[in-house]
PDB file of C-alpha atoms in Angstrom:
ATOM      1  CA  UNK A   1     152.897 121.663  83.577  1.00  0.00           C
ATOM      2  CA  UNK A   2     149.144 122.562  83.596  1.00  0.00           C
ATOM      3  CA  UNK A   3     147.361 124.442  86.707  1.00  0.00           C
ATOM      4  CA  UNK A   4     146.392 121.810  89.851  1.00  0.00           C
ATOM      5  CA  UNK A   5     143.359 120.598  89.412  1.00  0.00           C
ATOM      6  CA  UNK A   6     141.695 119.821  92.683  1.00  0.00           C
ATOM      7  CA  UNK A   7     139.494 116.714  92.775  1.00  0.00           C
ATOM      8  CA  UNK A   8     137.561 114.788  95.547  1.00  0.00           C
ATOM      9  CA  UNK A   9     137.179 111.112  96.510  1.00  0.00           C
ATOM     10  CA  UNK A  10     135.167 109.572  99.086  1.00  0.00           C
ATOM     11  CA  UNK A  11     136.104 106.984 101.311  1.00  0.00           C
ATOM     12  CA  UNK A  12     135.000 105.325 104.333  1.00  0.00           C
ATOM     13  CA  UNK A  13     135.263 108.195 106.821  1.00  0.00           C
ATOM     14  CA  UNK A  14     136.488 111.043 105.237  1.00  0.00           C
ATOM     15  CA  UNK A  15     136.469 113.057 101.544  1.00  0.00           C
ATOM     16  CA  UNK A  16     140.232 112.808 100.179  1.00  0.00           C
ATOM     17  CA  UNK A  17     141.035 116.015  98.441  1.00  0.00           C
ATOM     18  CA  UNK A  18     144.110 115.699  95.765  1.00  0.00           C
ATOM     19  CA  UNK A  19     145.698 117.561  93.341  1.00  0.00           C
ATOM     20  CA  UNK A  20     146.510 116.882  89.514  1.00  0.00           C
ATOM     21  CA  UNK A  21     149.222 118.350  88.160  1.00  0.00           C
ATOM     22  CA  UNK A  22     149.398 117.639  84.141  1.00  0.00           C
ATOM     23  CA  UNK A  23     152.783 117.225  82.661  1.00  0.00           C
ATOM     24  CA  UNK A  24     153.989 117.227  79.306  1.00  0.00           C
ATOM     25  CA  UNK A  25     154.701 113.971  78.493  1.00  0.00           C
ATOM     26  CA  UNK A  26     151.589 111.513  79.128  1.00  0.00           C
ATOM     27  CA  UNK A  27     154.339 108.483  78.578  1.00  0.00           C
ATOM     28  CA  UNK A  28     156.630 109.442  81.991  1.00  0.00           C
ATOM     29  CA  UNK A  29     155.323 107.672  85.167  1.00  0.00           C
ATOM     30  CA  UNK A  30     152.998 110.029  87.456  1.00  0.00           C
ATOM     31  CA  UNK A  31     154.980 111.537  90.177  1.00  0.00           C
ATOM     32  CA  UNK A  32     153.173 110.883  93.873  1.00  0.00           C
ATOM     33  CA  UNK A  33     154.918 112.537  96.311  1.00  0.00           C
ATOM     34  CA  UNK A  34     153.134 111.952 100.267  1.00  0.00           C
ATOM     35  CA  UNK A  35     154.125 112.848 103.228  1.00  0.00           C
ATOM     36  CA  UNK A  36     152.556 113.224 106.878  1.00  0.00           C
ATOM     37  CA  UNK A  37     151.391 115.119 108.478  1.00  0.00           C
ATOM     38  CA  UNK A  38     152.518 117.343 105.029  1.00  0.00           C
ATOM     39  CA  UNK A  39     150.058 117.677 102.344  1.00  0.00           C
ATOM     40  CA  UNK A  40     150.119 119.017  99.212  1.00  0.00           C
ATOM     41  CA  UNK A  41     151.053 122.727  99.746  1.00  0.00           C
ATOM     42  CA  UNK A  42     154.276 120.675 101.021  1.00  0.00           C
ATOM     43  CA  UNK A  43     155.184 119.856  97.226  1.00  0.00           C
ATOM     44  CA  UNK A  44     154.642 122.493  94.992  1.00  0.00           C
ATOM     45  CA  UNK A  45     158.332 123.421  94.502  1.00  0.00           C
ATOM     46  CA  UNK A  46     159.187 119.710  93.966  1.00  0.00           C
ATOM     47  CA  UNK A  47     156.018 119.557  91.353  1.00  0.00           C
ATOM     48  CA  UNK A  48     157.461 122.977  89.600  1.00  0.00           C
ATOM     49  CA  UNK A  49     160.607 120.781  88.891  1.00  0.00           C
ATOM     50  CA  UNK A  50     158.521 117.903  87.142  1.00  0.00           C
ATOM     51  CA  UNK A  51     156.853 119.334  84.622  1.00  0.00           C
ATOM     52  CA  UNK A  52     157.528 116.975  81.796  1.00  0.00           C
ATOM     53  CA  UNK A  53     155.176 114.374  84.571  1.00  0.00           C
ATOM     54  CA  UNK A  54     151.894 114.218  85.766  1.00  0.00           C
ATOM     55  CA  UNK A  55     152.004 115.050  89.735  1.00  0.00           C
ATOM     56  CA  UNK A  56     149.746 113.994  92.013  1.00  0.00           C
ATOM     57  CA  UNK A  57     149.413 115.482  95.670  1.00  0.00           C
ATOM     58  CA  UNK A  58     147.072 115.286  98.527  1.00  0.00           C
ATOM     59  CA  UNK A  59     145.500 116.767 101.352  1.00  0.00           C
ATOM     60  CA  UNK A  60     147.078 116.264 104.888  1.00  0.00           C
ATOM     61  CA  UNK A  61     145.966 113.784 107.358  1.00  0.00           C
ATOM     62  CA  UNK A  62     146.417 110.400 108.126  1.00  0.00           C
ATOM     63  CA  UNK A  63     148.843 109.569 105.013  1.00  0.00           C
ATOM     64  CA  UNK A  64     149.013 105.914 104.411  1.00  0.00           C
ATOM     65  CA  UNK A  65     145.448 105.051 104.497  1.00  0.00           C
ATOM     66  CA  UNK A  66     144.278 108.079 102.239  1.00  0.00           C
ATOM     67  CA  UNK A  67     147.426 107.306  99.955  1.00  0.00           C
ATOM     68  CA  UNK A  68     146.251 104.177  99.210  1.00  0.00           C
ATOM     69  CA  UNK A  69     143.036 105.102  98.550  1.00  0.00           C
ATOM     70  CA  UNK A  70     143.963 107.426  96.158  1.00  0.00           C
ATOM     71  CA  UNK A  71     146.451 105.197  94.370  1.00  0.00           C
ATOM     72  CA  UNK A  72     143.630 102.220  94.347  1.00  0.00           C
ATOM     73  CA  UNK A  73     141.336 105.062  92.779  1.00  0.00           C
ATOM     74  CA  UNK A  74     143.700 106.152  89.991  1.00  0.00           C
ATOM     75  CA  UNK A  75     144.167 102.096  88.922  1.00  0.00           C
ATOM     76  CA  UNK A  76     146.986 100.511  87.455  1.00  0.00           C
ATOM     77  CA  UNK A  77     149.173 103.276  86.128  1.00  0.00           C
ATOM     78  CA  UNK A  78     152.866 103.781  86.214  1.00  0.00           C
ATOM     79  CA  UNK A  79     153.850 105.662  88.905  1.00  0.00           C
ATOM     80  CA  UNK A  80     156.892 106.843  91.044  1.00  0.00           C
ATOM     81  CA  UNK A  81     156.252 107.567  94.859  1.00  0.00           C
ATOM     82  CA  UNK A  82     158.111 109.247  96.926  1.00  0.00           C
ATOM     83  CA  UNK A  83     157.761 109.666 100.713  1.00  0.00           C
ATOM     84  CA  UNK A  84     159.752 112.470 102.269  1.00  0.00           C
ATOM     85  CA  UNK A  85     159.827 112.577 106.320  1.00  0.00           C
ATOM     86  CA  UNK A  86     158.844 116.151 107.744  1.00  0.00           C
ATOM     87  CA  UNK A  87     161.574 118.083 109.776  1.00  0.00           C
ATOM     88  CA  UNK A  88     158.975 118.672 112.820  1.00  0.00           C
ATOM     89  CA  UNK A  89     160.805 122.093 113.090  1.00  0.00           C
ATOM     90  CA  UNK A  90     158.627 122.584 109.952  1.00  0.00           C
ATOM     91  CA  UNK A  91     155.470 122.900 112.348  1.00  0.00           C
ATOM     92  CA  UNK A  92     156.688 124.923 114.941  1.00  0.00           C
ATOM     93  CA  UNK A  93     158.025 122.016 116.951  1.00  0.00           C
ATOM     94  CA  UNK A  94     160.713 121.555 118.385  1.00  0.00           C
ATOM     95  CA  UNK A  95     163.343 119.253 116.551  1.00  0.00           C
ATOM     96  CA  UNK A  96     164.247 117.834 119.440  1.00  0.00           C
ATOM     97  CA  UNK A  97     162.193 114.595 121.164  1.00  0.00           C
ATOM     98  CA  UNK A  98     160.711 116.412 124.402  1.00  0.00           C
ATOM     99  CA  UNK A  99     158.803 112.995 125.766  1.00  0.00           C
ATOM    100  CA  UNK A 100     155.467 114.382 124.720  1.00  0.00           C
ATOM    101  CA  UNK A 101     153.232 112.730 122.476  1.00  0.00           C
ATOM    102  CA  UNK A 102     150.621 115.670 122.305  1.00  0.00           C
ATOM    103  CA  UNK A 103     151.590 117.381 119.154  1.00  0.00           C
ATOM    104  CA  UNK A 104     150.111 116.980 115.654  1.00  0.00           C
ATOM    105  CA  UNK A 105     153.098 115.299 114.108  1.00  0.00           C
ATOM    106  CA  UNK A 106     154.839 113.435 117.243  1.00  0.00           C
ATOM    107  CA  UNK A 107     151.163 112.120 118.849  1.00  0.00           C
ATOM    108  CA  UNK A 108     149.311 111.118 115.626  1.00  0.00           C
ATOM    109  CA  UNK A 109     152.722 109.445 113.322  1.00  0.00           C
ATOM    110  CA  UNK A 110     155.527 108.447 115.880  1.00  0.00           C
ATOM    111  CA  UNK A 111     154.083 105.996 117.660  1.00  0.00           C
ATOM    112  CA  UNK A 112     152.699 104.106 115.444  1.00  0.00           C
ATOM    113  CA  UNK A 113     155.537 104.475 112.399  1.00  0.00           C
ATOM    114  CA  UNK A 114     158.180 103.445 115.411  1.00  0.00           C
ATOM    115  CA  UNK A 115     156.352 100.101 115.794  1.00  0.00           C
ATOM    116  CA  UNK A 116     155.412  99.112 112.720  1.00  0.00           C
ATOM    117  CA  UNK A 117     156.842  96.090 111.452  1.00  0.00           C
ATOM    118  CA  UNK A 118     157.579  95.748 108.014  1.00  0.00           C
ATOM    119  CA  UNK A 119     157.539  92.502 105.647  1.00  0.00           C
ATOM    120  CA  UNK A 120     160.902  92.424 104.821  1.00  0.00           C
ATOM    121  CA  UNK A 121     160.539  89.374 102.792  1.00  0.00           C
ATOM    122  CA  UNK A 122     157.364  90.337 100.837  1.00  0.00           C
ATOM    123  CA  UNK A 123     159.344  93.969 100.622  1.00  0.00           C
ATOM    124  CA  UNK A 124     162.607  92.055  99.282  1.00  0.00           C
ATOM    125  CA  UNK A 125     160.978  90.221  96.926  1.00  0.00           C
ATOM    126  CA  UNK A 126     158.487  93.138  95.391  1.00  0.00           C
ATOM    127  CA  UNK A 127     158.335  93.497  92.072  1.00  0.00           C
ATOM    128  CA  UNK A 128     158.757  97.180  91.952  1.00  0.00           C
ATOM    129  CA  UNK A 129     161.584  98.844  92.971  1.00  0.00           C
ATOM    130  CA  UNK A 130     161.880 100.260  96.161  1.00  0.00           C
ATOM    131  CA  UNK A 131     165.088 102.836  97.017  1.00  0.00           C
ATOM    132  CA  UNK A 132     165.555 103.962 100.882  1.00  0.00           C
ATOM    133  CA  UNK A 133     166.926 107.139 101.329  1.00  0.00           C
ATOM    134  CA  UNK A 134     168.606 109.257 103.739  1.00  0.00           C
ATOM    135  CA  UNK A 135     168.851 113.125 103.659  1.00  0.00           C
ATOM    136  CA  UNK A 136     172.723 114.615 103.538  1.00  0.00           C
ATOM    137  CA  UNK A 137     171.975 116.515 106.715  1.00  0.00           C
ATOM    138  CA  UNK A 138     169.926 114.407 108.224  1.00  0.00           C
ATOM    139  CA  UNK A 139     172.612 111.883 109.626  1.00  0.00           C
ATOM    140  CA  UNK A 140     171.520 110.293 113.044  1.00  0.00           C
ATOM    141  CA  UNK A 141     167.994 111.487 112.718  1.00  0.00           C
ATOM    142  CA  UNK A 142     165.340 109.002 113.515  1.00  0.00           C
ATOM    143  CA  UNK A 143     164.075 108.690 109.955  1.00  0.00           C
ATOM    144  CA  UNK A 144     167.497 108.538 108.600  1.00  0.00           C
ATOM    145  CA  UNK A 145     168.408 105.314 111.102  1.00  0.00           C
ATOM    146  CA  UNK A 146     165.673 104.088 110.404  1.00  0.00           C
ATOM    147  CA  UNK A 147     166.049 104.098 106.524  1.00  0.00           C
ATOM    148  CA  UNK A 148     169.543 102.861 107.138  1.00  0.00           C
ATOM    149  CA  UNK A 149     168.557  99.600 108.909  1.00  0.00           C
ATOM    150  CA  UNK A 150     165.735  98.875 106.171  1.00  0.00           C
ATOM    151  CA  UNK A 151     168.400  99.435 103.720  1.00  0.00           C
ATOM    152  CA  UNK A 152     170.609  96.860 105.382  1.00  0.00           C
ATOM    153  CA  UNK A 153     168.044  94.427 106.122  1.00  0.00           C
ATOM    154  CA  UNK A 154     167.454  94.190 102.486  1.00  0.00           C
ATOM    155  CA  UNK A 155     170.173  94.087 101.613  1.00  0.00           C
ATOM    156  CA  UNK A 156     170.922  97.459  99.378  1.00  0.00           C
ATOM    157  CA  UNK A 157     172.261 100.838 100.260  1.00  0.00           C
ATOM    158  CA  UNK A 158     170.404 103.887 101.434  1.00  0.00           C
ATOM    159  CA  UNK A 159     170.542 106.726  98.512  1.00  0.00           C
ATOM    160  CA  UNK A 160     171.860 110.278  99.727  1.00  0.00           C
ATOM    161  CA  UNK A 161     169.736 113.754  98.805  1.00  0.00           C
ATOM    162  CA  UNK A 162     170.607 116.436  98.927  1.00  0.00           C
ATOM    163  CA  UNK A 163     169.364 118.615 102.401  1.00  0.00           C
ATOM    164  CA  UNK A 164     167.962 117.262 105.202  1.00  0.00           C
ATOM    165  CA  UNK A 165     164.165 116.456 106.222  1.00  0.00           C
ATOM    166  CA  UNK A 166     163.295 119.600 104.053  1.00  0.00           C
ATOM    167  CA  UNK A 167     165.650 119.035 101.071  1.00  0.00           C
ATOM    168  CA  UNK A 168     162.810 119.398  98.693  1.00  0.00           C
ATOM    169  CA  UNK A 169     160.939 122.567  99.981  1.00  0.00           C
ATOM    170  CA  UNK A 170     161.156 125.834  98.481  1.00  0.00           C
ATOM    171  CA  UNK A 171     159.969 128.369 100.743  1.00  0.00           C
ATOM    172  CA  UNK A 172     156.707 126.161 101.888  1.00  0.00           C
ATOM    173  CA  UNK A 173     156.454 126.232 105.613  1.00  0.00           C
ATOM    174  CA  UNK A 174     158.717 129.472 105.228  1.00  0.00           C
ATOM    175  CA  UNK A 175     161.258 126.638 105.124  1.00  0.00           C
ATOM    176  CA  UNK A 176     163.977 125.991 101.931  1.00  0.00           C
ATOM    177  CA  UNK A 177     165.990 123.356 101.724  1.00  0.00           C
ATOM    178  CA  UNK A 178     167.932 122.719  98.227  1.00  0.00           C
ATOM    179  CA  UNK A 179     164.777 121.478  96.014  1.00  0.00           C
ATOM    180  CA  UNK A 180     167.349 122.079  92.935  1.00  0.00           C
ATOM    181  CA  UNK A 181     169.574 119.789  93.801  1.00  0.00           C
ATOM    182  CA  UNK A 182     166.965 117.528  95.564  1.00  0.00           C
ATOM    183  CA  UNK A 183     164.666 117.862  92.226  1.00  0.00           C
ATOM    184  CA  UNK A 184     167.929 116.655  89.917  1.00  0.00           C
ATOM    185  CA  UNK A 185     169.222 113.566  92.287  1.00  0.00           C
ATOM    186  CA  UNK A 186     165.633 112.296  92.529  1.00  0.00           C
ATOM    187  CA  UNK A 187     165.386 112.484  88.875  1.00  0.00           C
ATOM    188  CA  UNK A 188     168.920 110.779  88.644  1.00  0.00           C
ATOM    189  CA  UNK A 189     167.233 108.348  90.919  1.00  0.00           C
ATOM    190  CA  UNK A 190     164.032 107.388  89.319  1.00  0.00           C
ATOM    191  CA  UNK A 191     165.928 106.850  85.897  1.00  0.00           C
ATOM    192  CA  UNK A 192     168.239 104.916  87.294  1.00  0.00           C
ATOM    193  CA  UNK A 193     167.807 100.596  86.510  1.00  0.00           C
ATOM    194  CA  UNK A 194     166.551  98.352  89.314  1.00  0.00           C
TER     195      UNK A 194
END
């Protein structure tokens, strides 16, 4: 795997800074790992463990809108996402919910990602394939409920990694979860049939 190249795109509002990671083989889907408020300082271990693909990263911020911006940018090419939830523990907060809604990660995401409704029919029948997964440690969790209801509402069930919220991190946010482990189910995962 090449060096991160860092490269800029503008859209409405703000310049989107991402990261390309070259891999080895140009015929293996790019890897686009997001996360929020997590950018892409969040996923260098994970990229270290890809090398053989293409990885793409990106600044934080506001994920989903920049995330599609940057996908729409790159065009129509084969691609793997994967969208880890961040242990808030991970940002000096604490893990547990103290009411407020004045911190980075609980005041600009929880609100609105607790509300948001998805399409469950559009989401059933997608023609990609689209795997919910839960975190071994992360039983009860928010994120882990709530990936265990879309599971069942679509009728599939969740996928277990290995680790919690921070299975994939390597010492990033002085924080290490089991990113060998999480690096090798994740690849068991993505060449795994629909």
């Amino acid at each position: 795997m090449t060096e991160p190249t860092t490269h800029t795109l503008e859209v409405p509002g703000v310049a989107l800074t991402y990261d390309v990671r070259e891999g080895g083989d140009a015929t293996r889907p790019a890897l686009l790992p997001i996360g929020s408020p997590m950018g892409a300082v969040g996923f260098v271990t994970l990229a270290e463990h890809f090398a053989d693909r293409t990885v793409v990263t990106y600044g934080a911020g506001p994920g989903m809108a920049r995330f599609i911006a940057l996908v729409s940018h790159q065009g129509p090419l084969p691609a793997d996402y994967v969208l880890p939830e961040p242990d808030p523990a991970m940002f000096g907060l604490p893990s547990a919910d103290d009411g407020s809604r004045d911190d980075p990660l609980l005041g600009q995401n929880l609100i609105s990602c607790t509300h948001y409704q998805h399409d469950l029919d559009g989401l059933a029948t997608a023609s990609t394939r689209i795997v919910l997964a839960t975190g071994t440690t992360s039983a009860g969790t928010l994120a882990s409920r709530a990936a265990v209801a879309l599971a069942e509402r679509l009728g599939r069930a969740p996928v277990s990694f290995p680790g919690g919220h921070d299975g994939f991190l390597g010492g990033e946010f002085s924080e290490t979860g089991e990113p060998e482990a999480f690096a090798a189910r994740l690849r068991e995962v993505l060449g795994a049939t629909a």
